[in-house]
Short mmCIF file of C-alpha atoms in Angstrom, two decimals:
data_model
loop_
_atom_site.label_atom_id
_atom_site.label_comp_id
_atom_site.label_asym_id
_atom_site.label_seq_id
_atom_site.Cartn_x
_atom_site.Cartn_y
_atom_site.Cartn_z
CA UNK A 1 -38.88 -3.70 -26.87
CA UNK A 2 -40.80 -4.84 -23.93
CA UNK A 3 -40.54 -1.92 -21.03
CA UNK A 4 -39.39 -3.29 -18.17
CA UNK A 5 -40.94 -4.05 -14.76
CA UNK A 6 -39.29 -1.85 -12.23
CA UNK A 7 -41.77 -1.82 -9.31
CA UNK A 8 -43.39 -4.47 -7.32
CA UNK A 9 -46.46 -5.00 -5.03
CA UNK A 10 -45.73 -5.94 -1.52
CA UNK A 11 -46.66 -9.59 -1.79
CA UNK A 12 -44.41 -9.69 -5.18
CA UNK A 13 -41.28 -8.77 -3.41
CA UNK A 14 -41.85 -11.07 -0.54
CA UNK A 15 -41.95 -14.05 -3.09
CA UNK A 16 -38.99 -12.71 -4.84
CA UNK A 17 -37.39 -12.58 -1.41
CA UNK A 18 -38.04 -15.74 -0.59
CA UNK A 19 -37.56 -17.24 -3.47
CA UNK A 20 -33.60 -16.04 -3.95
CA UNK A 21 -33.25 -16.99 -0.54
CA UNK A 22 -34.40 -20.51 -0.86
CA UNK A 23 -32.14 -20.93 -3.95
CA UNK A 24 -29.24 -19.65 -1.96
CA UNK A 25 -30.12 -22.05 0.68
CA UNK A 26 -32.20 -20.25 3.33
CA UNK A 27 -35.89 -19.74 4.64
CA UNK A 28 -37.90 -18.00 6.49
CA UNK A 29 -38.09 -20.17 9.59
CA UNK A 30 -33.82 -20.48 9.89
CA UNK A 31 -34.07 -16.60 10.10
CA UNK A 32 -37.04 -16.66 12.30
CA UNK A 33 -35.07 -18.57 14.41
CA UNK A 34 -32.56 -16.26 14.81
CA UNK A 35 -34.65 -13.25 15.58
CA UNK A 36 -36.70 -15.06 17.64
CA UNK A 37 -33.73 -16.46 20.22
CA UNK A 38 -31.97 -13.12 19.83
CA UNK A 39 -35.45 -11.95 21.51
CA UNK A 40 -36.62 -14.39 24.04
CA UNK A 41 -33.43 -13.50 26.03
CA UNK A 42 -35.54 -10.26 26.73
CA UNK A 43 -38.89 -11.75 26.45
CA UNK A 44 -38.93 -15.04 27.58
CA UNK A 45 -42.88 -16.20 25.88
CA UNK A 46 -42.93 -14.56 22.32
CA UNK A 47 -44.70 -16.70 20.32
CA UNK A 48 -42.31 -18.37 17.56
CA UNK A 49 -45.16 -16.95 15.34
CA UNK A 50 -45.06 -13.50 15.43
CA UNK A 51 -41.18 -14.17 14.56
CA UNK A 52 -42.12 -15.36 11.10
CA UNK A 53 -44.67 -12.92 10.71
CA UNK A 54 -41.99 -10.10 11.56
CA UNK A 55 -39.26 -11.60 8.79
CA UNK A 56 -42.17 -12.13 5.98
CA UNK A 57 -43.56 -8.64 6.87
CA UNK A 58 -39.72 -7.21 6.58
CA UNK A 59 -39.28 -9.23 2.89
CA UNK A 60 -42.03 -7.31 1.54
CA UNK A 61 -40.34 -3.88 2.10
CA UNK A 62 -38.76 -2.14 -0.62
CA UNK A 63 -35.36 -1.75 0.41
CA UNK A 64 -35.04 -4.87 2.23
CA UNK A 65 -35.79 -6.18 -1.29
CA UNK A 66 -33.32 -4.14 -3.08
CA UNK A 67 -30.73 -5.39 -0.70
CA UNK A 68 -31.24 -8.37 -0.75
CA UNK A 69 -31.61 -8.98 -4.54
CA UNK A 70 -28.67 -6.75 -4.66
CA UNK A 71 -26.25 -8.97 -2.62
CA UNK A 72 -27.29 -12.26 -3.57
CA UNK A 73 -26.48 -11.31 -7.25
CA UNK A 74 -23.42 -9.72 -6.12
CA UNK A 75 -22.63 -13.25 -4.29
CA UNK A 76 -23.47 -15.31 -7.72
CA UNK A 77 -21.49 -13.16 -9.75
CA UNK A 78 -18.67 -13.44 -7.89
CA UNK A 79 -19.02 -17.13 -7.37
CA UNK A 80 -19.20 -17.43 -11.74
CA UNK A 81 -15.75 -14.92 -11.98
CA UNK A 82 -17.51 -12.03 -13.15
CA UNK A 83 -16.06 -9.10 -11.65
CA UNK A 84 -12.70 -7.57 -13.29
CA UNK A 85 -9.84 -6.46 -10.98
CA UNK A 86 -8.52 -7.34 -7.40
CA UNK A 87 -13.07 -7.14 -6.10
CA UNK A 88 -13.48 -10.35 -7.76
CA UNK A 89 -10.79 -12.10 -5.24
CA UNK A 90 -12.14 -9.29 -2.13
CA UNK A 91 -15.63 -10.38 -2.53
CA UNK A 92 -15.32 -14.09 -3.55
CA UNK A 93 -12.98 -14.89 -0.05
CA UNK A 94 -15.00 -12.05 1.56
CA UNK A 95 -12.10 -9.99 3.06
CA UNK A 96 -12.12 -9.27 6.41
CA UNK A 97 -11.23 -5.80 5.52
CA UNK A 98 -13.88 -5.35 3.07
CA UNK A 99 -17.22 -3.31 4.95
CA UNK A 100 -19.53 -2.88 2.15
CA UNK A 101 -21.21 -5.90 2.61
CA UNK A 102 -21.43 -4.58 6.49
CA UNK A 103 -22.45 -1.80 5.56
CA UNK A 104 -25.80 -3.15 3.31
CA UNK A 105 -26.55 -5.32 6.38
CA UNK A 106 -26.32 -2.37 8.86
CA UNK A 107 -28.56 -0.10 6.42
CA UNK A 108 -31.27 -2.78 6.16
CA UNK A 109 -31.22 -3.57 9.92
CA UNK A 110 -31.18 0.03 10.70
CA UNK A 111 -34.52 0.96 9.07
CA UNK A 112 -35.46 -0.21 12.63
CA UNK A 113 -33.18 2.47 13.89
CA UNK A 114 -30.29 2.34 16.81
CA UNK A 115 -31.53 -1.07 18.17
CA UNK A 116 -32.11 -2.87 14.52
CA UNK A 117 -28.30 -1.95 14.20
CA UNK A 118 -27.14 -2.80 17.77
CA UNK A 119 -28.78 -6.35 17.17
CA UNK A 120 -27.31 -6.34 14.06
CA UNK A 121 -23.76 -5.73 15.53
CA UNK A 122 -24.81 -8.90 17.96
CA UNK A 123 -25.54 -11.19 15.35
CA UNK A 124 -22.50 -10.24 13.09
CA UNK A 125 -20.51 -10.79 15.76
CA UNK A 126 -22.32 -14.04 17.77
CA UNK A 127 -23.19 -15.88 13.68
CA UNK A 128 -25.74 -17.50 14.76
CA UNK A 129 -27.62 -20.65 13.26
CA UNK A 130 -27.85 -20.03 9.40
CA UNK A 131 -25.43 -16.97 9.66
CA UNK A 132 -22.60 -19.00 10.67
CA UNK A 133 -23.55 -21.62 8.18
CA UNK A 134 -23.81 -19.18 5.32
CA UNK A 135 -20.59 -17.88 6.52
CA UNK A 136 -18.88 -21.02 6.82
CA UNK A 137 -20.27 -22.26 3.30
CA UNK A 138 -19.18 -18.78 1.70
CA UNK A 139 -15.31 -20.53 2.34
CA UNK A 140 -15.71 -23.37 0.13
CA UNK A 141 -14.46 -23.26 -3.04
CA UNK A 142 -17.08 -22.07 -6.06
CA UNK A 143 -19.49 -20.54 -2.86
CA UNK A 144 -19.64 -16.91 -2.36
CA UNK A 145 -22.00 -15.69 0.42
CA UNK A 146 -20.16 -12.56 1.30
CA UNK A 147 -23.13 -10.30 1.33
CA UNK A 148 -25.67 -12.82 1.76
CA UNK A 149 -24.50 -13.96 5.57
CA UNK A 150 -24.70 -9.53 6.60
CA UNK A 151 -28.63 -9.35 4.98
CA UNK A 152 -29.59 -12.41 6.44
CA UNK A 153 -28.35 -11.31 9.76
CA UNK A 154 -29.54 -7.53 9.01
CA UNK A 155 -33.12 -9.58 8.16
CA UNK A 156 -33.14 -11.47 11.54
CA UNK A 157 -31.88 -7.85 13.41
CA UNK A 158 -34.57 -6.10 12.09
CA UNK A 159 -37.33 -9.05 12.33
CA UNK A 160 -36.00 -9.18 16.41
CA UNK A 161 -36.28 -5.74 16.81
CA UNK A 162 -40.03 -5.70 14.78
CA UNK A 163 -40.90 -8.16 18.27
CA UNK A 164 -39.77 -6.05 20.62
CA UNK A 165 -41.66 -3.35 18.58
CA UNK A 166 -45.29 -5.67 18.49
CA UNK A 167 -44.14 -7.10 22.62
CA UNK A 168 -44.05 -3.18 23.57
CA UNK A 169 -47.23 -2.10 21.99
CA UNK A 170 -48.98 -4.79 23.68
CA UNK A 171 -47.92 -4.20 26.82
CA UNK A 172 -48.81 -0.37 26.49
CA UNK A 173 -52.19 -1.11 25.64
CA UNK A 174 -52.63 -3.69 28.80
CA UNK A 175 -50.91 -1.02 30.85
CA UNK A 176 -53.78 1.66 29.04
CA UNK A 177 -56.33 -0.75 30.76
CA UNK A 178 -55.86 -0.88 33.56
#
């Protein structure tokens, strides 16, 4: 028996990442989006750039890639009647009442600490662009995007936040200039 591959470079889990988004119908640049209008309210000239670089640098992280392999299998397996027991209807019409899904989102968004969460919290709330589309797709019959909708919004959370990180270190270093 073939041992199995448990860990993964960097550039391996960004591909994975991407990859299991794309098939559940997302990308890169519809979460860029997000983090990068959630941030331009606050700094108005971030380059669109740096908010793709921020959301490919967060899909190579280790638990942003457990998470998110995590809930998009959770999300198929419900959608294909998997799960035994009243979770299989909870997850599959994504109860209102049911935080766990929150609560993955809020743990990946808060690796960038009280502000990753807080953003979080705003985009949970707000759904913007592809969260509210996830969200509204999750409601069709045979689609499941329960946890999917929280990490992609816990993805653009953190990727906003990562700006304001990079925006704040450049301005210290202008500021150390002068």
């Amino acid at each position: 028996m073939k041992e199995p591959k448990l860990v993964f470079s960097q550039e391996e889990m960004r591909r994975m990442n991407i990859e299991i988004l794309l098939k559940r119908g997302v990308t890169v640049d519809d979460v860029a989006k997000i983090a990068h209008t959630q941030q331009s309210k606050y700094s108005p000239n971030i380059p669109y750039q740096l908010a793709v670089d921020s959301v490919l640098r967060i899909l190579s992280y280790r638990d942003c890639f457990h998470a998110i392999q995590l809930g998009a299998e959770i999300d198929r397996l419900a959608e294909e009647g998997k799960f035994e027991g009243p979770i299989q209807d909870i997850i599959n019409y994504d109860l209102g009442l049911f935080g766990v899904d929150e609560v993955l989102g809020l743990e990946l968004a808060g690796n960038y600490g009280a502000i990753g969460r807080t953003n979080f919290g705003d985009i949970d709330v707000n759904k913007p662009g592809i969260v509210y589309e996830l969200n509204e797709r999750g409601k069709e019959n045979g689609c499941c995007h329960t946890f999917l909708d929280d990490l992609v919004g816990a993805l653009a959370a953190a990727a906003s936040t990562r700006i304001a990180q990079v925006v704040n270190e450049e301005q210290a270093h202008k500021e150390e200039l002068h």
